[in-house]
């Protein structure tokens, strides 16, 4: 990274350090390495891999990541203590682009109650430790912890000292998420006026989300000269989390008209990388989470659906494909209108209009009052005037599964028995990498349907070991994608039901559906 590249904002990802230290987000070394590779693919400029002095595990993870990544900067955190810096430098030894990130608090609260140091002692510590860090690497970042609650004049002095001692990046953390956007932005303006030579360094923001302002504060900092943003994927981090990387990146991209800045992030990798983090930590994001949440591009209200169908931009400021989603989902529910229903039916190959559409729409509204979301299988059943389980043509008669680990003979296998509407009864068995893979292989064989599994997710809908499990899957068949969903207390049964529902839909598309005229 070279200093002063006008319209570029550098993304410093701290998911593996500030993010990982929050409860429920810890990862082992193998998981950290997998995420680090994905973050590098995503295009982050610098990846903070950990705090090597904190534990042997952190040290080993930083060292492993440092030796693997070649185009991404790798940072390691250290307090203003020689042992911390030596440890961090050692962990970064094999990094192609190492960065030492040295910090000390500057606020009166921290000086008095935590560090028990005077302002003069803090300034001396900054000077000594930034200089010490520069003995190991060129790229030294200095952070003034709790900067937003520090006395501005003292903060400016701390940065003057850090700059003179050789820091190349000056970070201004809002450690406890206390700042307001205008105030935080003004702090950057103030520092740019009061620290001579500051333009030779990169100014950086680091915001926590205690008041839900982390992204707004980061943008205010950027508008006032910050050119590095410290953030985490899915906004994970201490307490309420850190500024969410995906939100900052998309705000910069969507509002380039105003901000006139860009990042090096490949935005189409945002959703896949976010999902990898969820899979590694088991920590989901809220359905309505901006950019990467399941509902982020789902339109349910009738007015919105009508608008989207006539012209996407009426209710969509970015395309779901831009962030790595397949396409915008029109979730049908009780707010959906006739236009959205007709459009979805048409996509399913059910062309209806006039009085027939009115009848289906009336039944759809009744069902929507009872059910929160309406899925494709429900719509087909409505159009056919029957229950969704009765449509077929395939029905699952029986399923048995063998699973196990270790011992010989415990190869995962599944046997299925199916009944076809034309009277055939088919039995098939198959082995697989795991029980779900075996079930899918057996169903593929039994129905003679060829497909590729694109996405498969299981989640608990309720708590406890007897929770209802929901399976969602996406498969590709002859160049088209089909989504399926099933719920059961038995996740293997839900997997089989979900896939069979999709196979049935593929088969039904081969012959036109007779639309019922029953009211
Ligand atoms: O929030 C904070 O102040 C930090 C620093 C160590 C950069 O995470
Ligand atoms: Zn932090």
mmCIF file of N, CA and C in Angstrom, residues 151-212:
data_model
loop_
_atom_site.group_PDB
_atom_site.id
_atom_site.type_symbol
_atom_site.label_atom_id
_atom_site.label_comp_id
_atom_site.label_asym_id
_atom_site.label_seq_id
_atom_site.Cartn_x
_atom_site.Cartn_y
_atom_site.Cartn_z
ATOM 1 N N UNK A 151 -8.649 13.686 25.195
ATOM 2 C CA UNK A 151 -8.626 15.146 25.013
ATOM 3 C C UNK A 151 -8.010 15.409 23.639
ATOM 4 N N UNK A 152 -8.723 16.119 22.770
ATOM 5 C CA UNK A 152 -8.235 16.283 21.394
ATOM 6 C C UNK A 152 -6.788 16.771 21.304
ATOM 7 N N UNK A 153 -6.406 17.742 22.147
ATOM 8 C CA UNK A 153 -5.036 18.270 22.065
ATOM 9 C C UNK A 153 -4.013 17.188 22.406
ATOM 10 N N UNK A 154 -4.344 16.375 23.418
ATOM 11 C CA UNK A 154 -3.402 15.311 23.800
ATOM 12 C C UNK A 154 -3.351 14.237 22.700
ATOM 13 N N UNK A 155 -4.499 13.965 22.095
ATOM 14 C CA UNK A 155 -4.542 12.976 21.016
ATOM 15 C C UNK A 155 -3.645 13.436 19.858
ATOM 16 N N UNK A 156 -3.766 14.729 19.530
ATOM 17 C CA UNK A 156 -2.941 15.257 18.441
ATOM 18 C C UNK A 156 -1.459 15.115 18.787
ATOM 19 N N UNK A 157 -1.131 15.365 20.059
ATOM 20 C CA UNK A 157 0.263 15.243 20.503
ATOM 21 C C UNK A 157 0.733 13.780 20.375
ATOM 22 N N UNK A 158 -0.149 12.862 20.765
ATOM 23 C CA UNK A 158 0.200 11.426 20.675
ATOM 24 C C UNK A 158 0.495 11.052 19.219
ATOM 25 N N UNK A 159 -0.314 11.565 18.294
ATOM 26 C CA UNK A 159 -0.078 11.244 16.877
ATOM 27 C C UNK A 159 1.177 11.939 16.345
ATOM 28 N N UNK A 160 1.464 13.152 16.843
ATOM 29 C CA UNK A 160 2.705 13.841 16.419
ATOM 30 C C UNK A 160 3.902 12.982 16.803
ATOM 31 N N UNK A 161 3.857 12.460 18.023
ATOM 32 C CA UNK A 161 4.973 11.635 18.511
ATOM 33 C C UNK A 161 5.072 10.342 17.692
ATOM 34 N N UNK A 162 3.926 9.694 17.442
ATOM 35 C CA UNK A 162 3.931 8.414 16.694
ATOM 36 C C UNK A 162 4.480 8.632 15.282
ATOM 37 N N UNK A 163 4.054 9.733 14.668
ATOM 38 C CA UNK A 163 4.500 10.029 13.302
ATOM 39 C C UNK A 163 6.016 10.254 13.275
ATOM 40 N N UNK A 164 6.489 11.031 14.238
ATOM 41 C CA UNK A 164 7.931 11.314 14.289
ATOM 42 C C UNK A 164 8.729 10.043 14.569
ATOM 43 N N UNK A 165 8.116 9.108 15.281
ATOM 44 C CA UNK A 165 8.839 7.861 15.614
ATOM 45 C C UNK A 165 8.788 6.854 14.471
ATOM 46 N N UNK A 166 8.016 7.168 13.418
ATOM 47 C CA UNK A 166 8.044 6.290 12.235
ATOM 48 C C UNK A 166 6.751 5.566 11.915
ATOM 49 N N UNK A 167 5.644 5.912 12.584
ATOM 50 C CA UNK A 167 4.378 5.236 12.248
ATOM 51 C C UNK A 167 3.902 5.690 10.877
ATOM 52 N N UNK A 168 3.426 4.748 10.089
ATOM 53 C CA UNK A 168 2.951 5.097 8.733
ATOM 54 C C UNK A 168 1.435 5.176 8.663
ATOM 55 N N UNK A 169 0.784 4.570 9.648
ATOM 56 C CA UNK A 169 -0.683 4.572 9.669
ATOM 57 C C UNK A 169 -1.097 5.033 11.059
ATOM 58 N N UNK A 170 -2.001 5.995 11.122
ATOM 59 C CA UNK A 170 -2.451 6.522 12.417
ATOM 60 C C UNK A 170 -3.933 6.180 12.560
ATOM 61 N N UNK A 171 -4.236 5.374 13.558
ATOM 62 C CA UNK A 171 -5.606 4.877 13.713
ATOM 63 C C UNK A 171 -6.285 5.570 14.894
ATOM 64 N N UNK A 172 -7.551 5.937 14.688
ATOM 65 C CA UNK A 172 -8.305 6.741 15.662
ATOM 66 C C UNK A 172 -9.511 5.925 16.145
ATOM 67 N N UNK A 173 -9.335 4.972 17.048
ATOM 68 C CA UNK A 173 -10.456 4.097 17.399
ATOM 69 C C UNK A 173 -11.546 4.772 18.233
ATOM 70 N N UNK A 174 -12.782 4.432 17.886
ATOM 71 C CA UNK A 174 -13.922 4.764 18.740
ATOM 72 C C UNK A 174 -14.191 3.454 19.498
ATOM 73 N N UNK A 175 -13.338 3.197 20.469
ATOM 74 C CA UNK A 175 -13.247 1.889 21.120
ATOM 75 C C UNK A 175 -14.549 1.416 21.758
ATOM 76 N N UNK A 176 -15.296 2.372 22.315
ATOM 77 C CA UNK A 176 -16.518 1.964 23.014
ATOM 78 C C UNK A 176 -17.788 2.377 22.262
ATOM 79 N N UNK A 177 -17.644 2.743 21.004
ATOM 80 C CA UNK A 177 -18.808 3.082 20.182
ATOM 81 C C UNK A 177 -19.592 4.257 20.726
ATOM 82 N N UNK A 178 -18.877 5.291 21.181
ATOM 83 C CA UNK A 178 -19.495 6.417 21.886
ATOM 84 C C UNK A 178 -19.719 7.625 20.968
ATOM 85 N N UNK A 179 -18.911 7.723 19.926
ATOM 86 C CA UNK A 179 -18.935 8.943 19.099
ATOM 87 C C UNK A 179 -20.198 9.042 18.252
ATOM 88 N N UNK A 180 -20.522 10.283 17.894
ATOM 89 C CA UNK A 180 -21.595 10.548 16.931
ATOM 90 C C UNK A 180 -20.920 10.897 15.602
ATOM 91 N N UNK A 181 -21.599 10.629 14.491
ATOM 92 C CA UNK A 181 -20.920 10.816 13.198
ATOM 93 C C UNK A 181 -20.309 12.206 12.999
ATOM 94 N N UNK A 182 -21.060 13.275 13.293
ATOM 95 C CA UNK A 182 -20.521 14.614 13.018
ATOM 96 C C UNK A 182 -19.289 14.879 13.891
ATOM 97 N N UNK A 183 -19.382 14.377 15.124
ATOM 98 C CA UNK A 183 -18.298 14.584 16.084
ATOM 99 C C UNK A 183 -17.032 13.812 15.652
ATOM 100 N N UNK A 184 -17.245 12.561 15.229
ATOM 101 C CA UNK A 184 -16.108 11.723 14.836
ATOM 102 C C UNK A 184 -15.469 12.294 13.567
ATOM 103 N N UNK A 185 -16.307 12.748 12.639
ATOM 104 C CA UNK A 185 -15.787 13.361 11.415
ATOM 105 C C UNK A 185 -14.961 14.602 11.755
ATOM 106 N N UNK A 186 -15.485 15.404 12.708
ATOM 107 C CA UNK A 186 -14.787 16.637 13.087
ATOM 108 C C UNK A 186 -13.431 16.322 13.716
ATOM 109 N N UNK A 187 -13.355 15.192 14.419
ATOM 110 C CA UNK A 187 -12.079 14.817 15.044
ATOM 111 C C UNK A 187 -11.010 14.582 13.966
ATOM 112 N N UNK A 188 -11.420 13.992 12.857
ATOM 113 C CA UNK A 188 -10.461 13.766 11.769
ATOM 114 C C UNK A 188 -10.016 15.106 11.166
ATOM 115 N N UNK A 189 -10.979 16.016 11.022
ATOM 116 C CA UNK A 189 -10.607 17.344 10.481
ATOM 117 C C UNK A 189 -9.619 18.019 11.413
ATOM 118 N N UNK A 190 -9.920 17.942 12.718
ATOM 119 C CA UNK A 190 -9.067 18.561 13.740
ATOM 120 C C UNK A 190 -7.643 17.978 13.663
ATOM 121 N N UNK A 191 -7.558 16.649 13.587
ATOM 122 C CA UNK A 191 -6.227 16.021 13.571
ATOM 123 C C UNK A 191 -5.460 16.411 12.311
ATOM 124 N N UNK A 192 -6.167 16.546 11.214
ATOM 125 C CA UNK A 192 -5.475 16.921 9.967
ATOM 126 C C UNK A 192 -4.938 18.349 10.051
ATOM 127 N N UNK A 193 -5.615 19.176 10.841
ATOM 128 C CA UNK A 193 -5.122 20.552 11.000
ATOM 129 C C UNK A 193 -3.976 20.622 12.005
ATOM 130 N N UNK A 194 -4.046 19.779 13.043
ATOM 131 C CA UNK A 194 -3.121 19.944 14.170
ATOM 132 C C UNK A 194 -1.894 19.038 14.170
ATOM 133 N N UNK A 195 -1.823 18.090 13.262
ATOM 134 C CA UNK A 195 -0.636 17.214 13.276
ATOM 135 C C UNK A 195 0.170 17.496 12.007
ATOM 136 N N UNK A 196 1.235 18.272 12.117
ATOM 137 C CA UNK A 196 2.012 18.598 10.913
ATOM 138 C C UNK A 196 2.563 17.323 10.275
ATOM 139 N N UNK A 197 2.479 17.251 8.967
ATOM 140 C CA UNK A 197 3.020 16.090 8.258
ATOM 141 C C UNK A 197 2.080 14.898 8.227
ATOM 142 N N UNK A 198 0.855 15.060 8.744
ATOM 143 C CA UNK A 198 -0.068 13.929 8.844
ATOM 144 C C UNK A 198 -0.423 13.362 7.461
ATOM 145 N N UNK A 199 -0.314 14.215 6.438
ATOM 146 C CA UNK A 199 -0.653 13.758 5.087
ATOM 147 C C UNK A 199 0.324 12.692 4.583
ATOM 148 N N UNK A 200 1.470 12.563 5.275
ATOM 149 C CA UNK A 200 2.411 11.500 4.872
ATOM 150 C C UNK A 200 2.004 10.141 5.422
ATOM 151 N N UNK A 201 1.047 10.165 6.344
ATOM 152 C CA UNK A 201 0.568 8.891 6.906
ATOM 153 C C UNK A 201 -0.829 8.596 6.352
ATOM 154 N N UNK A 202 -1.272 7.376 6.569
ATOM 155 C CA UNK A 202 -2.657 7.059 6.224
ATOM 156 C C UNK A 202 -3.460 7.196 7.507
ATOM 157 N N UNK A 203 -4.530 7.994 7.436
ATOM 158 C CA UNK A 203 -5.413 8.135 8.604
ATOM 159 C C UNK A 203 -6.428 7.005 8.563
ATOM 160 N N UNK A 204 -6.667 6.413 9.728
ATOM 161 C CA UNK A 204 -7.514 5.216 9.763
ATOM 162 C C UNK A 204 -8.626 5.361 10.799
ATOM 163 N N UNK A 205 -9.803 4.789 10.491
ATOM 164 C CA UNK A 205 -10.882 4.783 11.483
ATOM 165 C C UNK A 205 -11.162 3.351 11.937
ATOM 166 N N UNK A 206 -11.655 3.218 13.146
ATOM 167 C CA UNK A 206 -11.908 1.904 13.746
ATOM 168 C C UNK A 206 -13.101 2.105 14.678
ATOM 169 N N UNK A 207 -14.275 1.638 14.284
ATOM 170 C CA UNK A 207 -15.479 1.981 15.047
ATOM 171 C C UNK A 207 -16.199 0.763 15.591
ATOM 172 N N UNK A 208 -16.643 0.886 16.829
ATOM 173 C CA UNK A 208 -17.471 -0.160 17.439
ATOM 174 C C UNK A 208 -18.930 0.285 17.392
ATOM 175 N N UNK A 209 -19.831 -0.692 17.543
ATOM 176 C CA UNK A 209 -21.230 -0.445 17.184
ATOM 177 C C UNK A 209 -22.177 -0.336 18.377
ATOM 178 N N UNK A 210 -21.658 0.078 19.525
ATOM 179 C CA UNK A 210 -22.497 0.091 20.738
ATOM 180 C C UNK A 210 -23.768 0.922 20.574
ATOM 181 N N UNK A 211 -23.702 1.995 19.802
ATOM 182 C CA UNK A 211 -24.907 2.808 19.565
ATOM 183 C C UNK A 211 -25.442 2.573 18.153
ATOM 184 N N UNK A 212 -24.962 1.528 17.510
ATOM 185 C CA UNK A 212 -25.430 1.240 16.149
ATOM 186 C C UNK A 212 -24.917 2.258 15.135
#
